Short mmCIF file of C-alpha atoms in Angstrom, two decimals:
data_model
loop_
_atom_site.label_atom_id
_atom_site.label_comp_id
_atom_site.label_asym_id
_atom_site.label_seq_id
_atom_site.Cartn_x
_atom_site.Cartn_y
_atom_site.Cartn_z
CA MET Z 1 98.39 97.25 123.01
CA HIS Z 2 96.80 93.81 123.01
CA GLU Z 3 97.49 91.20 125.66
CA LEU Z 4 98.06 87.60 123.76
CA ALA Z 5 96.18 85.24 125.85
CA ARG Z 6 98.13 81.74 126.79
CA SER Z 7 95.24 79.69 125.89
CA GLY Z 8 96.09 80.12 121.93
CA TRP Z 9 96.23 82.73 119.00
CA ARG Z 10 93.18 82.93 116.40
CA LEU Z 11 94.69 81.82 112.90
CA HIS Z 12 93.38 82.13 109.63
CA LEU Z 13 95.12 79.56 106.72
CA ALA Z 14 95.13 79.89 103.37
CA LEU Z 15 95.93 75.65 102.58
CA ARG Z 16 97.05 74.86 98.85
CA GLY Z 17 94.82 77.70 97.88
CA VAL Z 18 91.87 77.07 99.49
CA ASN Z 19 90.46 79.37 102.67
CA PHE Z 20 90.58 77.78 106.20
CA ALA Z 21 89.43 79.97 109.40
CA GLY Z 22 91.38 78.08 112.09
CA ALA Z 23 90.10 77.67 116.15
CA HIS Z 24 93.26 78.23 118.50
CA LEU Z 25 96.93 77.05 118.74
CA GLY Z 26 99.31 76.79 120.94
CA THR Z 27 102.87 77.36 120.55
CA GLY Z 28 102.87 74.80 117.92
CA GLY Z 29 105.22 73.95 115.21
CA ARG Z 30 104.96 73.27 111.55
CA HIS Z 31 102.69 70.18 111.76
CA ALA Z 32 100.36 71.77 114.46
CA LEU Z 33 99.71 75.02 111.26
CA LEU Z 34 99.08 71.95 109.33
CA LYS Z 35 96.77 69.84 111.52
CA LYS Z 36 95.15 73.10 112.60
CA ALA Z 37 94.35 74.04 109.00
CA THR Z 38 92.97 70.46 107.70
CA ASP Z 39 90.30 69.84 110.79
CA GLN Z 40 88.68 73.20 110.20
CA PRO Z 41 85.87 73.65 108.11
CA GLN Z 42 86.31 75.14 104.79
CA GLN Z 43 84.12 78.08 104.91
CA PRO Z 44 85.30 80.42 107.17
CA ALA Z 45 82.87 82.17 110.10
CA PRO Z 46 80.60 85.19 108.88
CA GLY Z 47 83.02 88.60 108.79
CA GLU Z 48 86.35 86.67 109.28
CA PHE Z 49 89.08 88.17 106.40
CA LEU Z 50 91.48 85.97 104.70
CA VAL Z 51 93.02 86.95 101.71
CA PRO Z 52 92.19 83.96 98.36
CA SER Z 53 94.82 82.43 97.03
CA GLY Z 54 95.83 84.49 93.71
CA ALA Z 55 93.47 87.45 94.55
CA VAL Z 56 94.08 91.24 94.38
CA ALA Z 57 93.88 92.72 98.03
CA ARG Z 58 91.25 95.67 97.72
CA GLY Z 59 91.71 99.21 98.58
CA GLU Z 60 94.63 99.73 100.16
CA GLY Z 61 96.19 96.19 99.48
CA ARG Z 62 95.24 96.79 96.23
CA ARG Z 63 96.83 100.39 95.46
CA ARG Z 64 100.52 99.12 97.32
CA ALA Z 65 100.55 95.56 94.96
CA ARG Z 66 99.75 97.77 92.14
CA PRO Z 67 100.80 101.53 92.05
CA ARG Z 68 99.70 103.57 89.16
CA LEU Z 69 100.99 106.75 87.93
CA TRP Z 70 98.27 108.77 89.02
CA HIS Z 71 98.86 107.49 92.69
CA HIS Z 72 100.68 110.45 95.02
CA ASP Z 73 103.15 107.58 96.08
CA TYR Z 74 103.62 105.79 92.76
CA LEU Z 75 107.42 107.01 93.08
CA HIS Z 76 107.41 105.44 96.77
CA LEU Z 77 105.30 102.01 95.80
CA ARG Z 78 106.58 101.18 92.22
CA PRO Z 79 110.14 100.05 93.52
CA LEU Z 80 108.85 98.53 96.29
CA ALA Z 81 106.30 95.78 94.58
CA ALA Z 82 108.62 95.16 91.49
CA ASP Z 83 111.36 93.95 93.93
CA LEU Z 84 108.82 91.94 96.20
CA ARG Z 85 107.06 90.75 92.42
CA HIS Z 86 110.84 89.78 91.28
CA VAL Z 87 111.82 88.35 95.09
CA LEU Z 88 108.78 86.72 96.17
CA GLY Z 89 107.52 84.65 92.59
CA ASP Z 90 111.20 82.61 92.94
CA ALA Z 91 111.06 82.35 96.75
CA ARG Z 92 110.43 77.72 96.30
CA GLY Z 93 113.19 78.44 93.31
CA ASP Z 94 115.28 76.86 95.06
CA PRO Z 95 115.78 73.31 94.98
CA ARG Z 96 113.45 71.55 97.16
CA ASP Z 97 111.46 67.85 97.89
CA VAL Z 98 107.33 70.10 96.56
CA ALA Z 99 106.04 67.39 99.03
CA GLU Z 100 107.41 69.21 101.83
CA PRO Z 101 104.91 71.35 103.18
CA TRP Z 102 105.94 74.86 102.54
CA LEU Z 103 104.80 77.38 105.03
CA ILE Z 104 104.68 81.42 104.81
CA LEU Z 105 104.23 83.55 107.80
CA ASP Z 106 102.95 87.26 106.70
CA LEU Z 107 104.61 89.78 109.42
CA GLY Z 108 103.12 93.08 110.22
CA CYS Z 109 100.37 91.56 107.22
CA GLY Z 110 97.94 94.73 107.24
CA ALA Z 111 95.87 93.96 104.56
CA SER Z 112 98.52 91.43 102.75
CA PRO Z 113 99.03 93.64 99.46
CA TYR Z 114 101.60 90.94 98.20
CA ARG Z 115 100.35 87.48 98.93
CA GLU Z 116 99.37 86.91 94.99
CA PHE Z 117 103.20 87.44 94.55
CA PHE Z 118 103.67 84.30 95.98
CA PRO Z 119 103.54 80.93 94.35
CA ALA Z 120 100.32 79.08 93.96
CA VAL Z 121 101.02 76.51 95.95
CA LEU Z 122 101.66 77.59 99.09
CA ASP Z 123 100.91 74.39 102.30
CA ALA Z 124 99.44 77.80 104.71
CA TYR Z 125 99.78 81.79 105.04
CA VAL Z 126 100.26 82.83 108.59
CA ARG Z 127 99.06 86.29 108.98
CA VAL Z 128 99.97 88.33 111.89
CA ASP Z 129 99.59 91.89 113.10
CA LEU Z 130 100.10 94.00 116.24
CA ASP Z 131 96.37 94.17 116.72
CA GLY Z 132 93.04 93.14 114.89
CA GLY Z 133 92.11 96.08 112.81
CA ALA Z 134 93.20 94.13 109.69
CA SER Z 135 91.49 90.82 110.95
CA PRO Z 136 94.97 89.05 110.80
CA GLY Z 137 95.09 85.43 111.82
CA VAL Z 138 97.61 85.79 114.86
CA VAL Z 139 97.21 88.89 116.77
CA ALA Z 140 101.29 89.07 117.91
CA ARG Z 141 104.09 91.56 118.92
CA GLY Z 142 107.15 90.37 116.14
CA GLU Z 143 109.44 90.73 119.34
CA SER Z 144 107.29 87.61 120.89
CA LEU Z 145 105.92 85.22 118.34
CA PRO Z 146 103.99 82.40 119.09
CA PHE Z 147 105.42 79.58 117.14
CA ALA Z 148 107.92 77.20 117.67
CA ALA Z 149 111.66 77.34 116.05
CA ALA Z 150 112.53 76.50 112.75
CA THR Z 151 108.41 76.54 111.68
CA PHE Z 152 108.15 78.53 108.91
CA ASP Z 153 109.96 78.27 105.06
CA GLY Z 154 109.69 82.19 104.41
CA ILE Z 155 108.97 85.42 106.53
CA LEU Z 156 107.78 88.82 105.12
CA ALA Z 157 107.59 91.62 106.98
CA THR Z 158 106.57 95.03 104.77
CA GLN Z 159 107.06 98.95 106.59
CA VAL Z 160 107.16 97.59 110.11
CA LEU Z 161 111.07 97.34 111.28
CA LEU Z 162 110.90 100.44 112.11
CA LEU Z 163 107.27 100.74 113.89
CA ALA Z 164 109.01 97.46 116.42
CA GLU Z 165 108.87 99.22 120.09
CA GLU Z 166 112.99 96.36 119.79
CA PRO Z 167 114.17 96.31 116.08
CA ALA Z 168 116.80 93.90 116.96
CA ALA Z 169 114.49 91.75 119.03
CA MET Z 170 112.26 91.42 115.89
CA VAL Z 171 115.14 89.81 113.88
CA ALA Z 172 116.06 87.51 116.51
CA GLU Z 173 112.22 86.26 116.32
CA ILE Z 174 112.59 86.15 113.28
CA ARG Z 175 115.79 84.51 113.02
CA ARG Z 176 114.50 82.02 115.63
CA VAL Z 177 111.20 80.91 114.07
CA ILE Z 178 112.51 80.96 110.18
CA ARG Z 179 114.23 77.08 109.20
CA PRO Z 180 117.78 76.01 108.48
CA GLY Z 181 117.38 77.26 104.37
CA GLY Z 182 114.88 79.64 105.01
CA ARG Z 183 114.29 83.33 103.65
CA VAL Z 184 112.94 86.67 105.04
CA TRP Z 185 112.13 89.38 103.23
CA VAL Z 186 112.10 92.36 104.83
CA THR Z 187 111.34 96.14 104.06
CA CYS Z 188 111.90 99.26 105.34
CA HIS Z 189 111.52 103.18 105.34
CA GLY Z 190 114.70 104.59 104.06
CA ALA Z 191 114.20 108.76 103.81
CA TRP Z 192 110.35 107.86 102.55
CA PRO Z 193 108.62 109.71 105.72
CA ARG Z 194 106.70 108.40 108.57
CA SER Z 195 104.95 110.20 111.35
CA GLY Z 196 105.53 108.39 114.95
CA VAL Z 197 108.50 106.93 114.23
CA ALA Z 198 111.92 106.77 116.60
CA PRO Z 199 114.93 108.62 114.78
CA GLU Z 200 116.99 105.44 116.20
CA ASN Z 201 114.79 103.65 114.03
CA ARG Z 202 115.46 105.41 110.86
CA PHE Z 203 117.82 102.21 109.02
CA GLY Z 204 120.46 102.52 106.06
CA GLU Z 205 122.62 100.35 104.79
CA PRO Z 206 125.25 99.71 106.81
CA ASP Z 207 122.56 99.72 109.74
CA LEU Z 208 120.80 96.93 108.21
CA GLU Z 209 123.34 95.19 107.14
CA ARG Z 210 125.08 95.18 111.14
CA LEU Z 211 120.87 94.27 112.18
CA PHE Z 212 121.07 91.16 109.78
CA ALA Z 213 124.25 89.92 110.73
CA ALA Z 214 123.55 86.96 111.75
CA PHE Z 215 122.15 84.86 109.06
CA ASP Z 216 124.01 83.15 106.92
CA ARG Z 217 123.49 85.48 104.06
CA VAL Z 218 122.01 89.03 103.57
CA SER Z 219 121.58 91.28 100.56
CA VAL Z 220 120.17 94.49 101.04
CA THR Z 221 118.73 96.83 97.87
CA PRO Z 222 118.29 100.82 98.02
CA GLU Z 223 114.97 101.02 96.48
CA GLY Z 224 113.68 104.58 95.24
CA GLY Z 225 116.35 107.00 94.68
CA TYR Z 226 117.25 110.43 95.81
CA LEU Z 227 116.14 111.45 91.87
CA GLY Z 228 112.93 110.77 92.24
CA LEU Z 229 112.19 112.09 95.83
CA PRO Z 230 112.01 115.59 95.16
CA PHE Z 231 108.60 114.47 92.92
CA ALA Z 232 107.78 111.95 95.50
CA LEU Z 233 107.89 114.61 98.24
CA PHE Z 234 105.72 117.15 96.18
CA ASN Z 235 103.17 114.81 95.45
CA LEU Z 236 103.04 113.81 98.98
CA ALA Z 237 102.99 118.07 100.13
CA LEU Z 238 100.35 118.02 97.42
CA ARG Z 239 97.90 115.45 99.27
CA GLU Z 240 98.21 116.57 102.43
CA GLY Z 241 97.47 120.20 101.58
CA VAL Z 242 94.54 118.07 99.17
CA ARG Z 243 93.34 116.87 102.29
CA ALA Z 244 93.86 119.34 104.69
CA ALA Z 245 91.64 121.61 102.54
CA GLN Z 246 88.81 119.06 102.63
CA ARG Z 247 88.95 119.26 106.20
CA ARG Z 248 88.53 122.92 106.66
CA PHE Z 249 85.91 123.37 103.62
CA GLY Z 250 84.47 120.27 103.24
CA ARG Z 251 82.65 119.48 99.47
CA ALA Z 252 84.05 123.49 98.16
CA ALA Z 253 87.41 122.25 98.15
CA LEU Z 254 86.70 118.49 95.88
CA LEU Z 255 87.67 120.62 92.98
CA LEU Z 256 90.91 120.26 94.28
CA ARG Z 257 91.30 116.36 93.93
CA LEU Z 258 90.42 117.13 90.42
CA VAL Z 259 92.91 119.24 90.17
CA ALA Z 260 95.64 117.01 92.08
CA VAL Z 261 95.63 114.01 89.67
CA PRO Z 262 97.59 115.83 86.54
CA CYS Z 263 99.57 117.50 88.62
CA PHE Z 264 100.41 113.28 90.20
CA VAL Z 265 101.14 111.83 86.96
CA ALA Z 266 103.24 114.92 85.47
CA ALA Z 267 105.18 114.44 89.07
CA ASN Z 268 105.65 110.65 88.73
CA LEU Z 269 106.69 110.85 85.31
CA THR Z 270 109.38 113.24 85.96
CA GLY Z 271 110.55 111.02 88.70
CA ARG Z 272 110.28 108.03 86.37
CA VAL Z 273 112.25 109.63 83.62
CA LEU Z 274 114.78 110.76 85.54
CA GLU Z 275 114.84 107.04 87.25
CA ARG Z 276 115.55 105.21 83.69
CA LEU Z 277 118.38 108.06 83.28
CA ALA Z 278 120.02 106.57 85.93
CA ALA Z 279 119.55 103.17 85.21
CA ALA Z 280 121.19 103.70 81.47
CA GLY Z 281 122.06 105.55 79.20
CA PRO Z 282 125.76 107.80 79.23
CA MET Z 283 124.97 109.45 82.81
CA ARG Z 284 124.35 106.22 83.89
CA PRO Z 285 127.87 106.33 86.20
CA LEU Z 286 127.11 109.38 88.19
CA LEU Z 287 123.57 109.52 88.49
CA SER Z 288 123.19 105.04 89.59
CA HIS Z 289 125.72 106.59 92.05
CA LEU Z 290 123.68 109.68 92.99
CA ASP Z 291 120.10 107.75 93.06
CA ARG Z 292 121.20 105.51 95.77
CA SER Z 293 122.74 107.58 98.03
CA LEU Z 294 118.98 108.04 99.64
CA PRO Z 295 116.71 105.96 98.31
CA MET Z 296 113.17 105.79 99.66
CA ASN Z 297 113.32 102.00 101.05
CA TYR Z 298 115.47 99.13 101.18
CA LEU Z 299 114.70 95.93 100.69
CA VAL Z 300 116.34 92.52 103.16
CA VAL Z 301 116.48 89.76 101.46
CA ALA Z 302 118.17 87.28 104.22
CA GLU Z 303 118.66 83.53 104.68
CA ARG Z 304 119.28 81.38 107.68
CA GLY Z 305 121.57 78.81 106.50
CA VAL Z 306 120.90 74.64 106.27
#
């Protein structure tokens, strides 16, 4: 766990589509964030990682933002990416003075795979993570964010809520730093496996509604359901088996990867067909209810009232 220096926080900002490398920032608010961005030179220091506006995050980020049929976790990531693309693309759809600065916080950013889903015009995109492995702008815990109250217009937190030591404290801190009228987008695991997670941090739909009850408007959407889950878990087990064989047999097991890919595709197609049947057709009333009973993820969209 990283200790946070009282003197300030490393910041990386994207200002009006241009990357800036920040120096140090205390617990200032919106104007301080924008001032730090505009005061900095337009070229980041060598080795610093910034997410370019409109660019696709590479590696793991690309896979999460644009899952493909041959990926083992396609059935897990596809609905997540599709729903985020929809809600984030419409993030600035509410009536608002376009001259007003618009600030986004990416909490638990990783490689910021969903940055590209936001509208192109952002005044600042602040990246926060628990450690420096992903080269975030700010190293901080979600339960104690180094920002003034009512700083951000939008906060995105994907698949990090279940990792928080105190999820309720993290949600309270999110509400503190979001502006009145601002929106929060949080995704968390449902039935999808994740190691190292305390059982009490596995949330269902009623749990999430209670957790975000302090917000004025909350919607919880199940993503990726019961019908696709067996095929997604088959792919996950196959991927883990291939990895175990590679660790034990080295290059001799590389052929297994070639065999696994067609299996991934077949399982993903089957699961996708069943998901489509649940969404349309004569069996929709029965299957759609069944498919929502054991989702792989949840998407929470919450808004703080004006």
